[in-house]
Short mmCIF file of C-alpha atoms in Angstrom, two decimals:
data_model
loop_
_atom_site.label_atom_id
_atom_site.label_comp_id
_atom_site.label_asym_id
_atom_site.label_seq_id
_atom_site.Cartn_x
_atom_site.Cartn_y
_atom_site.Cartn_z
CA MET A 182 90.34 147.08 146.26
CA GLY A 183 91.24 144.72 143.17
CA ARG A 184 90.28 141.87 142.07
CA GLU A 185 93.00 139.80 139.40
CA THR A 186 91.43 138.15 137.04
CA GLU A 187 93.39 136.45 134.40
CA PHE A 188 94.70 133.14 132.62
CA LYS A 189 97.48 132.00 132.11
CA PHE A 190 100.56 129.75 130.38
CA MET A 191 103.56 128.38 130.42
CA VAL A 192 105.19 128.84 127.08
CA GLU A 193 107.41 125.40 126.58
CA ALA A 194 108.26 127.39 123.01
CA GLY A 195 108.17 130.74 121.69
CA SER A 196 109.33 134.75 122.47
CA PRO A 197 107.34 137.77 123.31
CA GLY A 198 107.13 139.25 119.58
CA ASP A 199 105.91 135.27 119.01
CA VAL A 200 102.46 136.84 120.49
CA LEU A 201 103.19 140.37 118.77
CA ASP A 202 103.05 139.66 115.58
CA TRP A 203 99.38 137.37 116.27
CA ALA A 204 97.76 139.79 118.31
CA ALA A 205 98.86 142.78 115.01
CA LYS A 206 97.56 140.14 112.72
CA ALA A 207 94.75 139.59 115.00
CA GLY A 208 94.27 143.14 115.09
CA LEU A 209 94.21 143.45 118.61
CA MET A 210 97.07 144.88 119.86
CA LYS A 211 95.89 148.04 120.84
CA GLY A 212 99.93 151.29 121.30
CA ARG A 213 103.35 150.31 121.23
CA PRO A 214 104.56 147.47 123.86
CA GLN A 215 106.75 148.26 126.50
CA GLN A 216 109.28 146.34 128.10
CA ARG A 217 109.48 146.38 132.17
CA ARG A 218 112.27 145.04 134.87
CA LEU A 219 110.51 143.83 137.19
CA ASP A 220 111.80 142.29 140.58
CA ASN A 221 109.19 140.85 143.00
CA TYR A 222 110.35 139.81 146.88
CA TYR A 223 107.84 138.07 148.85
CA TYR A 224 107.47 137.94 152.70
CA ASP A 225 105.81 135.71 155.00
CA THR A 226 107.07 135.37 159.30
CA PRO A 227 109.27 132.35 160.05
CA ASP A 228 106.39 129.71 159.89
CA PHE A 229 104.27 131.27 157.01
CA ARG A 230 101.72 132.71 159.36
CA LEU A 231 100.20 134.48 156.03
CA ARG A 232 100.47 131.73 153.76
CA GLN A 233 98.80 129.52 156.07
CA ALA A 234 96.12 131.75 156.20
CA GLY A 235 95.94 131.91 152.06
CA ILE A 236 97.43 135.80 152.12
CA ALA A 237 100.69 136.43 149.25
CA LEU A 238 103.02 139.35 149.98
CA ARG A 239 104.55 140.62 148.05
CA ALA A 240 107.56 144.15 146.88
CA ARG A 241 107.66 144.97 143.32
CA CYS A 242 110.46 146.86 142.23
CA SER A 243 109.42 148.68 138.79
CA ASP A 244 112.33 150.69 136.94
CA GLY A 245 112.96 151.82 139.73
CA SER A 246 109.51 152.90 141.08
CA TRP A 247 108.15 150.10 144.15
CA GLU A 248 105.06 148.88 145.69
CA LEU A 249 103.22 146.66 147.92
CA THR A 250 100.58 144.74 146.97
CA VAL A 251 98.64 141.95 149.45
CA LYS A 252 96.57 138.87 147.33
CA THR A 253 94.31 136.95 149.32
CA SER A 254 92.84 133.54 148.63
CA ALA A 255 89.00 133.78 146.41
CA GLY A 256 89.21 130.34 147.87
CA ASP A 257 88.33 127.77 144.67
CA ARG A 258 88.45 130.14 142.29
CA ASP A 259 92.47 130.74 142.49
CA GLY A 260 93.76 128.94 139.25
CA LYS A 261 93.35 124.65 140.27
CA SER A 262 92.55 123.94 137.89
CA GLY A 263 92.04 125.05 134.55
CA GLY A 264 94.57 127.99 134.02
CA VAL A 265 92.03 130.18 135.46
CA HIS A 266 93.47 132.83 138.61
CA VAL A 267 90.88 134.79 140.14
CA HIS A 268 92.45 137.50 143.09
CA PRO A 269 91.54 139.55 145.68
CA GLU A 270 94.23 142.47 145.37
CA TYR A 271 94.92 145.42 147.34
CA ASN A 272 97.49 148.25 146.64
CA ALA A 273 100.00 150.53 147.74
CA ALA A 274 103.23 152.67 147.02
CA VAL A 275 106.49 153.15 149.45
CA PHE A 276 109.60 154.15 149.27
CA GLY A 277 112.53 151.90 148.16
CA LYS A 278 112.34 148.34 149.33
CA PRO A 279 111.08 147.99 152.81
CA GLU A 280 112.79 145.29 155.10
CA ARG A 281 109.24 145.28 157.38
CA PRO A 282 106.79 145.85 154.48
CA ASP A 283 103.95 148.23 156.96
CA LEU A 284 100.40 146.60 157.14
CA SER A 285 98.92 148.61 158.60
CA LEU A 286 98.67 150.51 155.22
CA PHE A 287 95.92 147.45 153.95
CA PRO A 288 92.35 147.32 155.55
CA ALA A 289 92.44 145.80 158.90
CA GLU A 290 89.62 143.30 157.74
CA ILE A 291 92.46 141.14 155.38
CA PHE A 292 94.95 140.48 159.29
CA GLU A 293 91.20 139.86 161.07
CA ASN A 294 91.63 137.07 163.83
CA LEU A 295 95.53 136.48 162.98
CA PRO A 296 98.20 138.06 165.17
CA ARG A 297 98.52 141.40 162.93
CA ASN A 298 101.15 142.90 165.31
CA GLU A 299 102.88 139.80 165.87
CA ILE A 300 102.86 139.04 161.79
CA GLN A 301 104.74 142.76 161.68
CA ASP A 302 107.79 141.91 164.31
CA ASN A 303 107.92 138.77 162.36
CA LEU A 304 108.22 139.90 159.02
CA ARG A 305 111.09 138.30 156.78
CA GLU A 306 111.70 137.77 153.09
CA PHE A 307 112.11 134.62 152.22
CA MET A 308 112.47 134.52 148.14
CA SER A 309 112.64 136.61 145.17
CA GLN A 310 112.38 136.45 141.13
CA ARG A 311 113.91 138.62 138.73
CA CYS A 312 111.07 139.64 135.75
CA LEU A 313 111.75 141.29 132.06
CA ARG A 314 108.31 141.63 131.12
CA THR A 315 107.12 142.47 127.75
CA VAL A 316 103.50 143.95 128.24
CA PHE A 317 100.76 145.56 125.49
CA ILE A 318 97.06 146.04 125.75
CA ILE A 319 94.85 143.32 123.20
CA ALA A 320 91.19 145.22 123.09
CA GLY A 321 88.58 144.17 121.06
CA THR A 322 84.60 142.62 120.89
CA THR A 323 83.74 138.81 121.08
CA PRO A 324 80.91 137.72 119.05
CA LEU A 325 78.64 137.61 121.67
CA HIS A 326 78.84 141.85 121.52
CA GLU A 327 81.35 141.42 124.03
CA ASP A 328 83.88 144.54 124.17
CA PHE A 329 86.68 143.42 125.69
CA VAL A 330 90.00 145.19 126.86
CA ILE A 331 92.63 143.14 127.97
CA GLU A 332 96.97 143.32 129.33
CA ALA A 333 98.69 140.60 127.46
CA SER A 334 101.93 140.21 130.28
CA PHE A 335 105.27 137.98 128.31
CA ASP A 336 107.33 137.54 131.26
CA GLU A 337 110.75 135.77 131.39
CA VAL A 338 111.16 134.74 134.91
CA VAL A 339 114.00 133.71 137.65
CA TYR A 340 113.23 132.10 139.94
CA GLN A 341 115.82 131.71 142.98
CA GLY A 342 115.72 128.17 143.30
CA LYS A 343 117.74 125.98 146.82
CA ASN A 344 120.34 125.41 144.46
CA GLY A 345 120.23 128.11 141.53
CA ASP A 346 118.35 130.16 139.57
CA ILE A 347 115.68 128.49 137.18
CA PRO A 348 114.32 130.36 134.14
CA GLY A 349 111.09 130.30 132.82
CA LYS A 350 108.78 131.82 130.56
CA GLU A 351 104.92 132.56 130.97
CA LEU A 352 102.67 134.52 129.45
CA GLU A 353 99.07 136.79 131.62
CA LEU A 354 96.30 137.83 129.88
CA GLU A 355 94.61 140.01 132.80
CA LEU A 356 90.84 140.91 132.28
CA LYS A 357 90.78 144.67 132.89
CA GLU A 358 87.68 144.90 131.10
CA GLY A 359 84.07 143.04 130.34
CA THR A 360 83.91 139.74 131.10
CA VAL A 361 85.66 136.13 130.93
CA ASN A 362 84.31 136.08 128.14
CA GLY A 363 87.01 138.67 126.05
CA LEU A 364 89.47 136.26 128.06
CA LEU A 365 87.81 133.23 126.56
CA TYR A 366 87.42 135.13 122.96
CA VAL A 367 91.64 136.22 122.71
CA SER A 368 92.50 132.73 123.85
CA ALA A 369 90.42 130.44 121.79
CA ILE A 370 92.02 132.38 118.89
CA LEU A 371 95.66 132.47 120.26
CA LEU A 372 95.73 128.47 120.61
CA ALA A 373 93.65 128.53 117.10
CA ALA A 374 96.73 130.40 115.18
CA GLU A 375 98.52 127.74 117.83
CA LYS A 376 97.43 124.63 116.06
CA ALA A 377 97.45 125.63 113.32
CA CYS A 378 101.17 126.35 113.00
CA GLU A 379 100.92 130.08 111.92
CA MET A 380 103.88 131.02 114.47
CA PRO A 381 106.16 128.27 117.00
CA LEU A 382 104.89 129.75 120.16
CA LYS A 383 103.83 126.36 121.82
CA LEU A 384 101.72 126.89 125.04
CA ARG A 385 99.93 125.14 128.65
CA ILE A 386 98.08 126.11 131.62
CA GLY A 387 99.51 127.95 134.11
CA SER A 388 98.21 126.50 137.04
CA VAL A 389 101.15 127.73 139.82
CA SER A 390 101.12 130.64 140.94
CA LYS A 391 104.20 132.51 140.45
CA MET A 392 104.44 133.15 143.87
CA GLN A 393 103.56 129.37 144.63
CA ARG A 394 106.65 128.13 141.72
CA ALA A 395 108.67 130.72 143.36
CA ALA A 396 108.06 128.53 147.41
CA ILE A 397 108.11 125.43 145.88
CA TYR A 398 111.20 126.33 143.36
CA ALA A 399 113.17 127.37 146.61
CA GLY A 400 111.69 124.17 148.92
CA ILE A 401 109.60 126.43 151.29
CA ILE A 402 106.39 124.21 150.62
CA PRO A 403 106.01 121.19 149.06
CA ALA A 404 104.64 120.56 145.46
CA GLY A 405 102.15 117.62 146.61
CA GLU A 406 101.24 114.41 146.95
CA PRO A 407 98.38 112.81 144.10
CA GLU A 408 95.06 113.52 146.11
CA ASN A 409 91.96 111.63 145.26
CA PRO A 410 89.04 114.13 143.77
CA ASP A 411 86.07 113.29 143.07
CA LEU A 412 86.47 111.93 138.51
CA SER A 413 82.59 111.84 138.13
CA SER A 414 82.95 115.06 136.78
CA ASP A 415 85.19 117.31 133.90
CA ARG A 416 86.05 119.70 136.77
CA GLY A 417 86.27 116.91 139.03
CA ARG A 418 89.01 115.23 136.58
CA CYS A 419 89.70 119.08 135.09
CA ARG A 420 91.15 119.59 139.37
CA ALA A 421 93.34 116.24 138.98
CA LEU A 422 95.42 116.40 136.06
CA ALA A 423 96.17 120.22 137.53
CA GLY A 424 96.96 118.52 140.95
CA LEU A 425 99.42 116.25 138.62
CA GLU A 426 101.19 118.76 136.41
CA ARG A 427 102.53 120.01 139.63
CA ILE A 428 104.42 117.31 141.34
CA CYS A 429 104.89 115.49 137.38
CA PHE A 430 106.71 119.07 136.78
CA LEU A 431 107.93 120.76 140.28
CA GLU A 432 109.07 117.64 142.76
CA GLU A 433 112.68 117.44 142.91
CA ASP A 434 112.37 114.58 144.72
CA SER A 435 112.32 110.93 142.07
CA ILE A 436 110.34 109.15 144.01
CA ARG A 437 107.34 111.79 144.52
CA ALA A 438 107.68 112.15 140.99
CA ALA A 439 106.95 109.21 139.48
CA ARG A 440 104.71 108.19 142.35
CA ALA A 441 102.50 111.81 140.44
CA PHE A 442 102.97 110.32 137.45
CA LYS A 443 101.80 106.77 138.09
CA ALA A 444 98.73 108.74 138.97
CA LEU A 445 98.51 110.33 136.06
CA GLU A 446 98.46 106.76 134.10
CA ASP A 447 95.97 105.03 136.50
CA LEU A 448 93.96 109.00 135.66
CA PHE A 449 93.69 108.02 131.96
CA GLN A 450 92.35 104.75 132.40
CA LYS A 451 89.98 105.88 135.64
CA VAL A 452 89.25 108.13 132.37
CA ARG A 453 88.70 105.72 129.52
CA ASP A 454 86.58 103.16 131.39
CA ASN A 455 84.22 105.82 132.99
CA PRO A 456 84.16 108.05 129.66
CA LEU A 457 81.73 111.91 130.01
CA PRO A 458 80.79 113.40 126.85
CA SER A 459 82.34 116.67 126.65
CA ALA A 460 85.12 118.16 124.98
CA PHE A 461 87.59 118.04 127.66
CA GLN A 462 87.26 113.82 127.86
CA GLU A 463 88.43 114.13 123.97
CA ALA A 464 90.69 115.79 124.45
CA LEU A 465 91.88 114.05 127.65
CA GLU A 466 92.22 110.21 126.14
CA ARG A 467 93.65 112.56 123.60
CA LEU A 468 96.41 113.02 126.04
CA ALA A 469 96.23 109.91 126.92
CA ARG A 470 97.02 108.79 123.72
CA ASN A 471 99.39 110.64 122.61
CA TYR A 472 101.26 109.83 126.43
CA GLU A 473 101.34 105.60 125.68
CA GLU A 474 102.14 105.88 122.08
CA LYS A 475 105.72 107.96 122.70
CA ARG A 476 106.37 105.54 125.18
CA LEU A 477 106.46 107.92 128.31
CA PRO A 478 106.31 105.41 131.26
CA ASP A 479 109.68 104.30 129.30
CA LEU A 480 111.40 107.05 129.20
CA PRO A 481 114.20 108.77 132.72
CA LEU A 482 112.29 110.62 134.55
CA PRO A 483 113.82 113.95 133.29
CA GLN A 484 112.88 113.53 129.93
CA ARG A 485 109.71 111.92 130.78
CA ARG A 486 108.64 115.71 132.16
CA GLU A 487 110.17 117.62 128.68
CA ALA A 488 108.09 115.02 126.53
CA LEU A 489 104.57 115.82 128.72
CA LYS A 490 105.31 119.50 129.00
CA LEU A 491 105.52 119.02 125.34
CA LEU A 492 101.86 116.75 125.18
CA LEU A 493 100.28 119.66 127.33
CA THR A 494 100.49 122.07 124.52
CA ASP A 495 97.54 120.08 122.76
CA PRO A 496 95.24 123.36 122.22
CA ASP A 497 92.35 121.58 121.89
CA LEU A 498 92.76 120.47 125.52
CA ALA A 499 94.00 123.98 126.65
CA LEU A 500 90.26 125.59 125.43
CA ALA A 501 88.64 123.27 126.74
CA ARG A 502 89.71 122.99 130.01
CA LEU A 503 89.82 126.69 130.17
CA LYS A 504 85.93 126.33 128.70
CA LEU A 505 85.84 123.95 131.87
CA ASP A 506 87.47 126.02 134.27
CA ALA A 507 86.05 130.13 133.43
CA ALA A 508 82.04 128.47 133.49
CA ASP A 509 83.15 127.09 136.41
CA SER A 510 83.98 130.23 137.88
CA PHE A 511 81.81 132.96 136.51
CA SER A 512 78.20 132.73 134.50
CA PRO A 513 76.70 130.07 132.38
CA GLN A 514 77.41 132.46 128.94
CA ALA A 515 80.98 131.52 129.08
CA SER A 516 80.91 128.48 127.90
CA ARG A 517 79.13 129.80 124.30
CA ILE A 518 82.65 130.98 123.31
#
């Protein structure tokens, strides 16, 4: 079993070349970049028993080679707030695309308390994505003198939506060696370069996994409904913002999406009425001011979505969310970068 720890960004502007140029200028890129074509196929039962148990089952073809992957839930640490994604991960090589993936290739404890044989007999493919991935290695040393190795992947994805294909671009920074401080250090340099306009890249936090996004686009699961989180802490506010983002951007029903935007405006007001002394508070207040000054509530829903995406590429907001989520997830030292 491996444990996947990554920071995920949605790319609102920019290309793989922008990230490669930045990494080279920063002296962090090691070796040569590679491109891979990935076809991802997801499996579950008709009543989605695996998803309900927090299990994702994927078959992936990468340049002709096939691999099965099971990812299990990491409880509260699966990217629900600040963009930190942590998943226990199991892999098994297979020959060709399976009609029904063989669950016996994975440890039995994954499916403990589940009717594994029944699930095996009822597995079916229920969604897919195509992806062109540009991948390269970033390595260096943090100011805390911690060495790190990170795999950076720029993904140009086409999701299979219920009404046609939906394109998207994502940047993932996956920790291979070192601690989360390495991820924070690299993210801080990257976002500082964006803030200084040293490259045309625009990034916002990605709090939804590829599988979740694919399932929402395919109409299999809803984008969600606004929750009533605890707003007395930055952690609760970060979760609230991430949840509202998902609904604002991914919800097709205009009434539910409009309700999510109203909940976002209510969140802004509550944050201003009950300030907390933190970098996240300052960044969230700035987002609220920009939201109102640019008159986003007056825009039609599609334009409002696109305008909000750009506001959320504020590098200070992204870094504050990453620091908050990483410190909460891993260690007290994570907030020192």
